Short mmCIF file of C-alpha atoms in Angstrom, two decimals:
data_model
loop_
_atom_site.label_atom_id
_atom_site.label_comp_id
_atom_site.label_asym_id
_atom_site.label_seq_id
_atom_site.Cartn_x
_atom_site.Cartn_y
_atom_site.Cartn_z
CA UNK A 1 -30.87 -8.15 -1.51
CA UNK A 2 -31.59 -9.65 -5.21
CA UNK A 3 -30.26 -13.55 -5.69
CA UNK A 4 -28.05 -12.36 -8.04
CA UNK A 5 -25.67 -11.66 -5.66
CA UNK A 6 -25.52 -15.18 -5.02
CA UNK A 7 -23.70 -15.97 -8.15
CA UNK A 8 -26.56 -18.43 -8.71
CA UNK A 9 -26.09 -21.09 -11.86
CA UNK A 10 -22.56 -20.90 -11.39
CA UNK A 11 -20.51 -24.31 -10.12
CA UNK A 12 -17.73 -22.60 -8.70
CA UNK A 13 -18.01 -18.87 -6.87
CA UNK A 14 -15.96 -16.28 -5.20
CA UNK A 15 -16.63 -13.75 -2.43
CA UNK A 16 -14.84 -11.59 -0.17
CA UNK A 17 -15.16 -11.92 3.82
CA UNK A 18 -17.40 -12.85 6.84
CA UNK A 19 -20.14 -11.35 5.24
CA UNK A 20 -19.33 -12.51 1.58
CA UNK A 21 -19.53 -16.13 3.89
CA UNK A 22 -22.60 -15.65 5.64
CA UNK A 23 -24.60 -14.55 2.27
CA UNK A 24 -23.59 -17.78 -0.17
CA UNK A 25 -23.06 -20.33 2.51
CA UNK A 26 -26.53 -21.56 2.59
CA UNK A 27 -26.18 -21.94 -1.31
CA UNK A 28 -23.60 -23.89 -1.53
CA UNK A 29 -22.09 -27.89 -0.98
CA UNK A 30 -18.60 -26.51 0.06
CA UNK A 31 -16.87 -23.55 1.28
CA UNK A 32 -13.57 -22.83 1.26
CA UNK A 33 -11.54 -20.41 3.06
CA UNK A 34 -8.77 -18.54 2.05
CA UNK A 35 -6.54 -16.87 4.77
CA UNK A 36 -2.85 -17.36 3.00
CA UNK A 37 -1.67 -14.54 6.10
CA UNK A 38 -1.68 -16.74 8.15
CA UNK A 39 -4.88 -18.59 9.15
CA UNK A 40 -5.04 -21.06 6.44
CA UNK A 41 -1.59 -21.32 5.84
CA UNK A 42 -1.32 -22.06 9.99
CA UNK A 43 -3.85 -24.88 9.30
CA UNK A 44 -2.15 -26.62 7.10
CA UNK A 45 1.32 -26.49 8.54
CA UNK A 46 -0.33 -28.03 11.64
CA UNK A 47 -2.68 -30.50 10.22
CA UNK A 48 0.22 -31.67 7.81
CA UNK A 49 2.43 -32.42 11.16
CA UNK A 50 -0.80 -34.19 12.06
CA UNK A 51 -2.49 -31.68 14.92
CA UNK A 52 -6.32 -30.86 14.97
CA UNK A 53 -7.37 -27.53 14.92
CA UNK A 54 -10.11 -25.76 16.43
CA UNK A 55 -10.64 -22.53 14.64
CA UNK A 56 -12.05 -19.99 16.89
CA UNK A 57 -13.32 -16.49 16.06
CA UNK A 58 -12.20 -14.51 19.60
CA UNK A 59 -8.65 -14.56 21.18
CA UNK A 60 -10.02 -13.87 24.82
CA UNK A 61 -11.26 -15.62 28.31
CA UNK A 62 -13.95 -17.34 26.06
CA UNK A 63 -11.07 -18.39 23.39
CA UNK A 64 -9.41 -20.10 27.02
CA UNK A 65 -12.51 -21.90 28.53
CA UNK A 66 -12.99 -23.22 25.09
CA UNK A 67 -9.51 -24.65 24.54
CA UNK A 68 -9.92 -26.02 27.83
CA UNK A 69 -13.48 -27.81 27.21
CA UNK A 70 -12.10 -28.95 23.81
CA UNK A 71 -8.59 -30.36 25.98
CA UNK A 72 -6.53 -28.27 23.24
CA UNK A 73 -4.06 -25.96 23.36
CA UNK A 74 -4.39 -22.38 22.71
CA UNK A 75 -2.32 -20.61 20.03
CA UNK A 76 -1.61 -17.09 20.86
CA UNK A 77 -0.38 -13.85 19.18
CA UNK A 78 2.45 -13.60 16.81
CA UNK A 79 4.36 -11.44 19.72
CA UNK A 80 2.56 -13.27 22.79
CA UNK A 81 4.49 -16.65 22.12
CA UNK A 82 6.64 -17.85 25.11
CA UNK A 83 8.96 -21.02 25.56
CA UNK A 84 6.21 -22.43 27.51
CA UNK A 85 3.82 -21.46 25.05
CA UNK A 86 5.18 -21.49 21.84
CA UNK A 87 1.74 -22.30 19.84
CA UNK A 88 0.58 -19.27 17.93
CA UNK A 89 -1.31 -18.01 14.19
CA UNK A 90 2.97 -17.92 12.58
CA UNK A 91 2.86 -20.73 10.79
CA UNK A 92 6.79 -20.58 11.22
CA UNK A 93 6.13 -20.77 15.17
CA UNK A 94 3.95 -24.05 14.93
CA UNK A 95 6.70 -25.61 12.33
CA UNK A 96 9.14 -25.11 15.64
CA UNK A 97 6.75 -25.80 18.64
CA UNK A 98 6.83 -29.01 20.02
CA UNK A 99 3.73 -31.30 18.70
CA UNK A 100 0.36 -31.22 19.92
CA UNK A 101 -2.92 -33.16 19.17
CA UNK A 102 -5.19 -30.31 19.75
CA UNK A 103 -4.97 -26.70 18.73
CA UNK A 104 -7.68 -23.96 19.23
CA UNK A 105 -6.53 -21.35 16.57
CA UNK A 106 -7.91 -18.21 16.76
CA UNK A 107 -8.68 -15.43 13.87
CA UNK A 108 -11.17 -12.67 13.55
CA UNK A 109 -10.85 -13.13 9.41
CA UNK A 110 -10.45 -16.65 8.86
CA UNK A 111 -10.72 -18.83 11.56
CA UNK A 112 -14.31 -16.48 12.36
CA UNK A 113 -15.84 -17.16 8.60
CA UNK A 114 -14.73 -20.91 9.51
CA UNK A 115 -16.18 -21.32 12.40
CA UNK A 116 -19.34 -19.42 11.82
CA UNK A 117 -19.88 -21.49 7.78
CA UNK A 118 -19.34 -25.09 10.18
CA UNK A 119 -22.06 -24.21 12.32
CA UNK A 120 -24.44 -22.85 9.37
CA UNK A 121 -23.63 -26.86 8.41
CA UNK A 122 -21.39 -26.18 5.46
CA UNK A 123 -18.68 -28.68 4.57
CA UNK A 124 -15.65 -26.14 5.11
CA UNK A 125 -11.73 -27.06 3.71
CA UNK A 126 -8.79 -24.85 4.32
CA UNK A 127 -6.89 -23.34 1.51
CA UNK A 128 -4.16 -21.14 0.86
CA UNK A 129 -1.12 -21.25 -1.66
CA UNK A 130 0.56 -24.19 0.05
CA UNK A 131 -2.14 -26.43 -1.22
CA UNK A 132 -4.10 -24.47 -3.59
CA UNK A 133 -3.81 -27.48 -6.18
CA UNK A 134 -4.36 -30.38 -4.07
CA UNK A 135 -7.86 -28.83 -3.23
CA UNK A 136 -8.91 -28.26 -6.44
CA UNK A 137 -8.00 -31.82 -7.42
CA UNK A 138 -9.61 -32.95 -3.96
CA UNK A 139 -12.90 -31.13 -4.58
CA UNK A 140 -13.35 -32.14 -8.38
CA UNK A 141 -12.96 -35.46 -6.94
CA UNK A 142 -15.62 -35.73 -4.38
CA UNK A 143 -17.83 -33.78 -6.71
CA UNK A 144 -17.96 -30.50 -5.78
CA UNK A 145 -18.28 -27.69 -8.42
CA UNK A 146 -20.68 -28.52 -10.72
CA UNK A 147 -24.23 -26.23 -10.29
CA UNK A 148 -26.10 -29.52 -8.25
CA UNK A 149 -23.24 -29.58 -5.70
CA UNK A 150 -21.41 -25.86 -6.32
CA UNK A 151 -18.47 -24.75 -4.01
CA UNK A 152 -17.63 -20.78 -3.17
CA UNK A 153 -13.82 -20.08 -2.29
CA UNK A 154 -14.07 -17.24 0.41
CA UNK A 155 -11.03 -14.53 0.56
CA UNK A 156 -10.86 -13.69 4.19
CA UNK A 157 -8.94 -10.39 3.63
CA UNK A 158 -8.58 -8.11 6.77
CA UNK A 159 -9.87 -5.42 8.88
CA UNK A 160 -9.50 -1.79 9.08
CA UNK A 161 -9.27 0.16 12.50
CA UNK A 162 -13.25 0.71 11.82
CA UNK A 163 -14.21 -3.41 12.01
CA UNK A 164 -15.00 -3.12 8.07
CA UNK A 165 -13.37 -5.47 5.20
CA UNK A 166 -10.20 -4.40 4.02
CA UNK A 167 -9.46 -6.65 1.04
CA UNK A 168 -6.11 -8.29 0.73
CA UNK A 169 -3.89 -9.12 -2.46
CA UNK A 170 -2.46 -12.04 -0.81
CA UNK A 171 -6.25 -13.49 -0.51
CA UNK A 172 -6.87 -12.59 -3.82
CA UNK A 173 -4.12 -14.42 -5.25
CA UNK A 174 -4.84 -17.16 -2.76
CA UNK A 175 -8.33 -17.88 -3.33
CA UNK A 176 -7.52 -17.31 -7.45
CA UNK A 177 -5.26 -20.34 -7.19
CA UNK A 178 -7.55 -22.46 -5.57
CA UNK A 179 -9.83 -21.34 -8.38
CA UNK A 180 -8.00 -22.03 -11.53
CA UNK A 181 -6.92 -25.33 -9.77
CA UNK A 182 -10.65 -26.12 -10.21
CA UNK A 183 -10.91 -24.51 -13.41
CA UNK A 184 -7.89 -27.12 -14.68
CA UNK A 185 -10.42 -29.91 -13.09
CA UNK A 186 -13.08 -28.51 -15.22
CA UNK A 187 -15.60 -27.31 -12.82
CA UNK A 188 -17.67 -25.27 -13.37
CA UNK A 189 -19.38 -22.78 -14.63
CA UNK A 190 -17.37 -20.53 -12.84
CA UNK A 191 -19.14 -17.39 -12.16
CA UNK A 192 -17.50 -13.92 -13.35
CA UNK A 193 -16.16 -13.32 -10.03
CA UNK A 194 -14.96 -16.50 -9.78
CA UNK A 195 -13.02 -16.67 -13.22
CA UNK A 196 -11.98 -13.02 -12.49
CA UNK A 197 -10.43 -14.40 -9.24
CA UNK A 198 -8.73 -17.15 -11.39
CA UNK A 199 -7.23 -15.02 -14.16
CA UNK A 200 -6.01 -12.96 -11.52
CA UNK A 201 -3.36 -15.49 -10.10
CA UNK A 202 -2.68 -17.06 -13.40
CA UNK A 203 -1.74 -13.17 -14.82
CA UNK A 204 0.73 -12.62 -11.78
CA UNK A 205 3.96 -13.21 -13.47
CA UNK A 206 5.67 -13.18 -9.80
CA UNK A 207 2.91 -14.19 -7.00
CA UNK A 208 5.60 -14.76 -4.32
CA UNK A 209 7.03 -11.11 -4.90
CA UNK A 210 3.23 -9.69 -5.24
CA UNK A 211 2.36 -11.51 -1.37
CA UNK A 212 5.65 -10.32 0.03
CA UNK A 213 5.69 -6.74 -1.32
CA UNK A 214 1.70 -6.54 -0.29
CA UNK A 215 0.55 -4.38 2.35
CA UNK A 216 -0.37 -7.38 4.54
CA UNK A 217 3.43 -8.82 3.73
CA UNK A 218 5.37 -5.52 4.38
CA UNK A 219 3.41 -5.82 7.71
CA UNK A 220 4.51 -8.75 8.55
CA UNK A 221 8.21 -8.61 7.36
CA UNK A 222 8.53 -4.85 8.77
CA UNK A 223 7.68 -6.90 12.04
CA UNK A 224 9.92 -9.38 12.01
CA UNK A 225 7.59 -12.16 10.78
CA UNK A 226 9.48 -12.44 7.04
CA UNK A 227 9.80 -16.30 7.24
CA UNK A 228 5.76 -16.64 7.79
CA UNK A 229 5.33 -14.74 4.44
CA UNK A 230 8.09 -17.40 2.78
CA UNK A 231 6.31 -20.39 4.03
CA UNK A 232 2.85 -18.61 2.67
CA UNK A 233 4.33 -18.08 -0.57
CA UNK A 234 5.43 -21.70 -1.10
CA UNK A 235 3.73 -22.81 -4.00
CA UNK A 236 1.90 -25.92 -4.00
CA UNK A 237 4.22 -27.91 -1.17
CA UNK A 238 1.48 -29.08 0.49
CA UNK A 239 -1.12 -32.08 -0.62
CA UNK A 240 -3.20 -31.69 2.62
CA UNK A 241 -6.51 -30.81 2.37
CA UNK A 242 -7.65 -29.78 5.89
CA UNK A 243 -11.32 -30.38 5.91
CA UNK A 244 -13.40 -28.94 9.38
CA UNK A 245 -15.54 -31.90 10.75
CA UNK A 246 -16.60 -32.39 14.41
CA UNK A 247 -15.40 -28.95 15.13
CA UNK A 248 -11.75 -29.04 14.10
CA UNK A 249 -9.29 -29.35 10.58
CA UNK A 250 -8.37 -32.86 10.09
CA UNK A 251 -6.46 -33.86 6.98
CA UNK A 252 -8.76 -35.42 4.06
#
């Protein structure tokens, strides 16, 4: 595959999924990944409450010996959560479950290209809507997004039945916020995809509505889960910057 696809020359990037991740990660200072429902947004309701997360790529006996080798809790599915296990990806679950210091998180879209970009040795944040400003502002400030230290936001989006990408408006808008929060910093170049991303969020005249009437949303309200797409759709509430080091989202 030609270099072009790298979006080479460009400060600030934009690519879609695990294999959008794999591609640029090597070509890059900083990835960040955009999983606004729910990975990311997860993250950063539990770093902000001060927990550590593990992200994980599997939710199965490996996702359990790992939680146990890493002395963490593991988060379960949305419909899986019990009183005595009350951890799971709804970010509105973790707001009510009693505190923890350790959380593995698993996620075949986010939590997988997170996982997967720390141990290709990429410095990895977090980023949804919640905080879509304070990384921008974060990553302009360390540096990042210029073309000698460039940064790629990565839209996680989700899968079809088949295993293959299916790309999400909700991550589109996400990972466009983060985008023209750098743009603001004046970083750059951005590439085209990048500033496409960008002019994508900045055009929606209603993002909230856009997230919740998505196909991802209407999942997720149609199955009882409405209040995780409200706390997704809160618009820059959130100053933490989870950054992955040592394995697990700390706050930066």
């Amino acid at each position: 595959m030609g270099e072009w696809f790298l979006q080479g020359g460009s400060g600030v990037r934009f690519d879609w999924g695990d294999v959008g991740a794999q591609r640029i990660v090597g070509e890059v200072a900083c990835l960040v990944v955009v999983d606004v429902l729910s990975f990311t947004t997860s993250v950063t309701v539990a770093v902000e409450r001060g927990t550590r997360v593990f992200p994980y790529a599997w939710r199965d006996e490996s996702a359990v010996e790992f939680a146990e080798e890493k002395g963490a809790r593991l988060a379960v599915g949305r419909r899986a959560a019990t009183p005595e296990s009350p951890w799971s990806l709804s970010p509105a679950a973790l707001l009510e479950a009693p505190f923890v210091p350790r959380l593995v998180l698993p996620s075949p879209n986010g939590s997988a290209i997170a996982a997967a970009a720390a141990a290709a040795g990429a410095t990895v944040v977090a980023g949804c809507l919640r905080n879509a400003t304070a990384v921008g502002r974060e990553l302009a400030r360390r540096g990042y997004g210029t073309t000698d230290r460039p940064v790629a936001v990565i839209a996680s989006g989700e899968r079809w039945p088949d295993g293959s990408l299916r790309p999400g408006l909700e991550d589109l808008l996400g990972a466009g916020a983060v985008l023209a929060a750098l743009r603001a910093c004046r970083r750059g170049p951005l590439s085209p995809e990048a500033a496409a991303a960008a002019d994508c969020f900045e055009a929606t005249p209603d993002v909230i509505a856009a997230v919740a009437g998505s196909a991802s949303g209407r999942e997720l309200v149609s199955g009882g889960f409405a209040r995780d797409v409200d706390i997704a759709t809160e618009l820059d509430v959130c100053e933490t910057v989870p950054v992955l080091e040592g394995g697990a989202f700390a706050a930066r």
